[in-house]
Coordinates of C-alpha atoms and ligand atoms in Angstrom, one line a residue:
X25 CA -73.8 57.9 175.7
X26 CA -73.3 54.9 177.9
X27 CA -70.5 52.7 176.5
X28 CA -69.6 49.6 178.5
X29 CA -66.1 48.3 177.6
X30 CA -66.0 44.6 176.5
X31 CA -63.7 43.6 179.3
X32 CA -66.5 44.1 181.9
X33 CA -68.4 41.2 180.3
X34 CA -65.2 39.1 179.9
X35 CA -64.5 39.6 183.6
X36 CA -68.0 38.6 184.7
X37 CA -67.8 35.3 182.7
X38 CA -64.3 34.6 183.9
X39 CA -62.8 34.7 180.4
X40 CA -60.6 37.7 181.2
X41 CA -59.1 35.9 184.1
X42 CA -58.5 32.8 181.9
X43 CA -56.8 34.9 179.2
X44 CA -54.7 36.7 181.8
X45 CA -53.5 33.4 183.1
X46 CA -52.7 32.2 179.5
X47 CA -50.7 35.4 178.8
X48 CA -48.9 35.0 182.1
X49 CA -48.0 31.4 181.3
X50 CA -46.7 32.5 177.9
X51 CA -43.9 34.4 179.6
X52 CA -42.2 31.2 181.0
X53 CA -40.9 30.8 177.5
X54 CA -41.8 34.2 176.2
X55 CA -43.7 34.3 172.9
X56 CA -45.8 37.4 173.8
X57 CA -44.5 39.2 170.7
X58 CA -43.2 38.2 167.3
X59 CA -39.6 38.1 168.5
X60 CA -40.4 34.7 170.2
X61 CA -37.3 34.9 172.4
X62 CA -38.5 31.9 174.5
X63 CA -36.8 33.2 177.7
X64 CA -38.3 32.7 181.1
X65 CA -39.4 36.2 182.1
X66 CA -41.1 34.8 185.2
X67 CA -37.6 34.0 186.5
X68 CA -36.3 37.4 185.4
X69 CA -34.5 36.2 182.2
X70 CA -34.4 38.9 179.6
X71 CA -35.1 38.7 175.9
X72 CA -34.9 41.3 173.1
X73 CA -37.2 43.8 175.0
X74 CA -35.0 43.6 178.2
X75 CA -38.2 43.3 180.3
X76 CA -38.6 40.8 183.1
X77 CA -41.9 40.0 184.8
X78 CA -42.8 43.3 186.5
X79 CA -44.2 46.2 184.4
X80 CA -41.7 49.0 184.0
X81 CA -43.2 52.5 183.6
X82 CA -41.4 55.6 182.6
X83 CA -44.4 58.0 183.3
X84 CA -48.1 58.2 183.6
X85 CA -50.1 61.4 183.1
X86 CA -53.0 63.2 181.5
X87 CA -52.0 63.9 177.9
X88 CA -53.6 66.5 175.6
X89 CA -51.5 66.0 172.5
X90 CA -53.0 62.9 170.9
X91 CA -55.4 63.0 168.0
X92 CA -58.6 64.9 168.9
X93 CA -61.0 62.0 169.6
X94 CA -58.3 60.4 171.8
X95 CA -57.3 63.5 173.8
X96 CA -60.8 65.1 173.7
X97 CA -61.3 67.9 176.2
X98 CA -60.2 66.1 179.4
X99 CA -57.1 64.4 178.1
X100 CA -56.0 60.8 177.5
X101 CA -54.6 58.9 180.5
X102 CA -51.2 57.8 179.1
X103 CA -49.1 55.1 180.7
X104 CA -45.7 54.9 179.0
X105 CA -44.0 51.5 179.3
X106 CA -40.2 51.4 179.4
X107 CA -38.4 49.3 176.7
X108 CA -39.7 48.1 173.4
X109 CA -39.8 45.1 171.1
X110 CA -38.4 47.2 168.2
X111 CA -35.1 49.0 168.1
X112 CA -35.7 52.0 165.8
X113 CA -32.5 53.9 165.1
X114 CA -34.4 57.2 164.9
X115 CA -36.6 56.7 168.0
X116 CA -37.4 60.0 169.7
X117 CA -37.9 58.3 173.0
X118 CA -34.8 56.1 172.9
X119 CA -33.8 56.7 176.6
X120 CA -37.1 55.1 177.5
X121 CA -37.5 52.5 174.8
X122 CA -33.9 51.4 174.4
X123 CA -32.1 52.4 177.6
X124 CA -35.1 51.4 179.7
X125 CA -35.5 54.6 181.8
X126 CA -38.3 54.0 184.2
X127 CA -39.3 52.2 187.4
X128 CA -40.6 48.7 188.0
X129 CA -43.9 48.4 189.6
X130 CA -46.3 45.7 190.6
X131 CA -49.4 44.8 188.6
X132 CA -51.4 46.2 191.5
X133 CA -49.7 49.5 191.2
X134 CA -50.3 49.5 187.4
X135 CA -54.0 49.0 188.2
X136 CA -53.8 51.9 190.7
X137 CA -52.4 54.2 187.9
X138 CA -55.3 53.3 185.7
X139 CA -57.8 54.0 188.4
X140 CA -56.1 57.3 189.3
X141 CA -56.2 58.5 185.7
X142 CA -59.8 57.6 185.6
X143 CA -60.4 59.5 188.8
X144 CA -58.7 62.5 187.2
X145 CA -61.3 62.6 184.4
X146 CA -59.4 61.1 181.5
X147 CA -61.4 59.8 178.5
X148 CA -59.4 56.6 178.2
X149 CA -56.3 54.8 179.3
X150 CA -53.7 55.0 176.6
X151 CA -51.1 52.2 176.9
X152 CA -48.0 53.4 175.1
X153 CA -45.6 50.7 173.7
X154 CA -47.6 47.9 175.3
X155 CA -46.7 44.9 173.2
X156 CA -44.1 43.4 175.5
X157 CA -46.4 44.0 178.5
X158 CA -49.7 42.5 177.2
X159 CA -49.8 40.0 180.1
X160 CA -49.2 42.5 182.8
X161 CA -51.9 44.8 181.3
X162 CA -54.5 41.9 181.5
X163 CA -53.4 41.2 185.0
X164 CA -53.8 44.9 186.0
X165 CA -57.1 45.1 184.3
X166 CA -58.3 42.1 186.3
X167 CA -57.3 43.9 189.5
X168 CA -58.8 47.3 188.5
X169 CA -62.3 46.2 187.3
X170 CA -63.6 45.3 190.8
X171 CA -62.6 48.8 191.9
X172 CA -64.8 50.4 189.3
X173 CA -62.5 50.8 186.4
X174 CA -64.6 51.3 183.2
X175 CA -62.6 53.5 180.7
X176 CA -61.9 52.4 177.1
X177 CA -58.4 50.9 176.7
X178 CA -56.3 52.3 173.9
X179 CA -53.5 50.0 172.6
X180 CA -50.9 52.5 171.3
X181 CA -48.5 50.2 169.5
X182 CA -45.7 50.1 166.9
X183 CA -47.9 47.4 165.2
X184 CA -45.2 44.7 165.8
X185 CA -47.7 42.4 167.5
X186 CA -48.3 38.7 167.5
X187 CA -51.7 37.3 166.4
X188 CA -51.9 35.0 169.4
X189 CA -51.4 37.9 171.8
X190 CA -53.9 40.0 170.0
X191 CA -56.5 37.2 170.3
X192 CA -55.9 37.2 174.1
X193 CA -56.6 40.9 174.0
X194 CA -59.8 40.6 172.0
X195 CA -62.7 42.4 173.8
X196 CA -60.3 43.9 176.4
X197 CA -58.8 46.5 174.0
X198 CA -61.4 49.0 172.8
X199 CA -59.2 51.2 170.6
X200 CA -56.2 49.9 168.6
X201 CA -53.8 52.7 167.6
X202 CA -51.1 50.9 165.7
X203 CA -48.3 52.3 163.4
X204 CA -47.7 51.1 159.9
X205 CA -44.0 51.9 159.7
X206 CA -42.7 50.1 156.6
X207 CA -43.8 47.7 154.0
X208 CA -40.3 46.9 152.9
X209 CA -38.4 44.2 154.9
X210 CA -35.0 45.6 154.1
X211 CA -36.0 49.1 155.5
X212 CA -37.6 47.4 158.6
X213 CA -34.5 45.4 159.3
X214 CA -32.1 48.4 158.7
X215 CA -34.0 51.0 160.7
X216 CA -35.9 48.9 163.4
X217 CA -34.1 45.6 163.5
X218 CA -37.2 43.7 162.5
X219 CA -37.1 42.4 158.9
X220 CA -40.4 40.5 159.3
X221 CA -42.1 43.8 160.5
X222 CA -44.1 44.3 157.2
X223 CA -45.6 40.8 157.2
X224 CA -46.3 40.8 161.0
X225 CA -47.7 44.3 160.9
X226 CA -50.1 43.6 158.0
X227 CA -51.4 40.5 159.7
X228 CA -51.8 42.5 163.0
X229 CA -53.6 45.4 161.4
X230 CA -56.1 42.9 159.7
X231 CA -56.7 41.2 163.1
X232 CA -57.2 44.6 164.9
X233 CA -59.6 45.7 162.3
X234 CA -61.5 42.4 162.5
X235 CA -61.8 42.9 166.3
X236 CA -62.9 46.5 166.5
X237 CA -63.5 47.9 163.0
X238 CA -63.9 51.6 162.1
X239 CA -63.4 54.3 164.8
X240 CA -66.6 55.2 166.6
X241 CA -67.1 58.4 168.5
X242 CA -69.8 59.6 170.9
X243 CA -71.9 62.7 170.6
X244 CA -69.0 64.8 172.0
X245 CA -66.6 63.4 169.3
X246 CA -64.7 61.2 171.8
X247 CA -63.6 57.8 170.5
X248 CA -64.8 54.8 172.4
X249 CA -64.1 51.9 170.0
X250 CA -62.3 51.1 166.8
X251 CA -58.9 51.5 165.0
X252 CA -56.8 54.5 164.2
X253 CA -53.6 53.9 162.2
X254 CA -50.5 56.2 162.4
X255 CA -48.0 56.5 159.7
X256 CA -44.8 58.5 160.2
X257 CA -43.4 59.8 156.9
X258 CA -39.6 59.3 156.8
X259 CA -37.3 61.3 154.5
X260 CA -36.1 59.8 151.2
X261 CA -39.1 57.5 150.8
X262 CA -37.8 55.2 153.6
X263 CA -41.2 54.6 155.1
X264 CA -42.7 53.3 151.8
X265 CA -45.6 55.7 152.3
X266 CA -47.3 55.1 149.0
X267 CA -47.3 51.4 149.5
X268 CA -48.4 51.7 153.1
X269 CA -51.4 53.9 152.1
X270 CA -52.3 51.5 149.3
X271 CA -52.4 48.6 151.7
X272 CA -54.6 50.5 154.1
X273 CA -57.0 51.6 151.4
X274 CA -57.2 48.2 149.6
X275 CA -56.6 45.6 152.3
X276 CA -58.2 47.3 155.4
X277 CA -60.7 50.0 154.3
X278 CA -60.6 53.4 152.6
X279 CA -62.6 54.6 155.7
X280 CA -59.9 53.5 158.2
X281 CA -58.9 56.5 160.3
X282 CA -55.3 57.5 159.4
X283 CA -53.0 59.9 161.2
X284 CA -50.4 61.0 158.7
X285 CA -47.5 62.3 160.7
X286 CA -44.9 64.8 159.5
X287 CA -43.0 65.2 162.8
X288 CA -39.9 63.1 162.1
X289 CA -36.6 64.6 163.1
X290 CA -33.3 62.9 163.2
X291 CA -32.9 61.6 166.7
X292 CA -30.8 58.9 168.4
X293 CA -28.6 57.2 165.8
X294 CA -30.3 59.0 162.8
X295 CA -28.4 62.1 163.5
X296 CA -25.2 60.8 162.0
X297 CA -25.1 62.0 158.4
X298 CA -27.1 59.0 157.1
X299 CA -30.2 59.0 154.9
X300 CA -32.3 59.7 158.0
X301 CA -30.3 62.7 158.9
X302 CA -32.9 65.4 158.0
X303 CA -36.6 66.2 158.6
X304 CA -39.0 65.5 155.7
X305 CA -39.3 68.2 153.1
X306 CA -42.6 70.1 152.3
X307 CA -42.5 68.3 148.9
X308 CA -42.3 64.9 150.5
X309 CA -45.3 65.6 152.8
X310 CA -47.3 67.2 150.0
X311 CA -46.7 64.0 147.9
X312 CA -47.8 61.8 150.8
X313 CA -51.0 63.9 151.2
X314 CA -51.7 63.5 147.4
X315 CA -51.4 59.7 147.9
X316 CA -53.9 59.8 150.8
X317 CA -56.3 61.5 148.5
X318 CA -55.5 59.3 145.5
X319 CA -56.2 56.2 147.5
X320 CA -59.5 57.6 148.8
X321 CA -58.5 57.5 152.4
X322 CA -61.2 59.8 153.7
X323 CA -60.9 59.7 157.5
X324 CA -58.3 61.0 159.8
X325 CA -55.8 63.7 160.3
X326 CA -52.6 65.2 158.9
X327 CA -50.2 67.7 160.4
X328 CA -49.2 71.2 159.2
X329 CA -45.7 71.3 158.0
X330 CA -43.5 74.4 158.2
X331 CA -39.8 75.0 157.4
X332 CA -38.8 73.6 160.8
X333 CA -40.5 70.3 160.2
X334 CA -43.7 68.9 161.7
X335 CA -46.4 70.9 163.5
X336 CA -47.2 70.6 167.2
X337 CA -50.2 68.5 168.2
X338 CA -52.7 71.4 168.2
X339 CA -52.2 71.7 164.5
X340 CA -53.4 68.2 163.7
X341 CA -55.9 68.8 160.9
X342 CA -58.9 66.8 159.9
X343 CA -58.6 65.2 156.4
X344 CA -61.3 66.9 154.4
Ligands
LIG416 S1 -42.0 40.3 174.7 FE1 -39.8 40.6 175.0 S2 -39.0 38.6 175.7 FE2 -41.1 38.2 174.9 S3 -40.8 37.6 172.8 FE3 -41.1 39.8 172.8 S4 -39.1 40.7 172.9 FE4 -38.9 38.6 173.5

């Protein structure tokens, strides 16, 4: 099938360039994300995400471990941004997200990475932890399009995204892949330093759904548009899984694609004898799967769980 990403039309009419300028300007007193730090990133001042003007990338490569319609047969072209606008105490990528491992590059170079991954045959460009780099992504897109860039853009986010920034991304992002991490402000504050995460996240998911709707795949089962939500089950009920699934089913749609993840292990500061200091149990994951069924969520994937915790990506199983 011949899908043309929305950003091509936006570029032709000049709307992409206008939004890219607006996003750029919003960094002179940064309100790109819900933290609203109001620091001047254009002059190199740093806010919560410790990111200045230039995009910082920890790696870019062909990735085969995402959900099947994202990785497909030729892989997803992942670009991992350094730093993050959350501070999850159990983050498995904390050297990248919290210590900022990576290298600053120009927006031209970021565009070059997108084009290179397209050249390597990837199905899409998968922007990992993009929320604090939304302006740079639009600028890179503007540079890449005249060079023939035409892959779907996947916005692989923690779901801590501002509505204003999401509106600037409308039409440029083809696939939203947000998390729903918590529905309880106390847990969000304790474990990710963002007490307003539940309210922000619910509004962001509604907006993403409004923009792109249900996940659509081509004849080969490869996604080209829509939303896919991830929920990582934490031990001891700390991710409010039942409530999160209820929200998805009743406030988004029972047909939203859900990836229910069992792969939590105590990393970073979680490995200190606290309530996050163990993988989830089989019983906890079985209970989560029963809620998925109970709320009629009939699209998506879950992972196999064995005694050592979550399964590797090739054991992601279609919800039946
Ligand atoms: S993107 Fe960074 S500097 Fe801007 S508001 Fe968010 S955390 Fe603060």
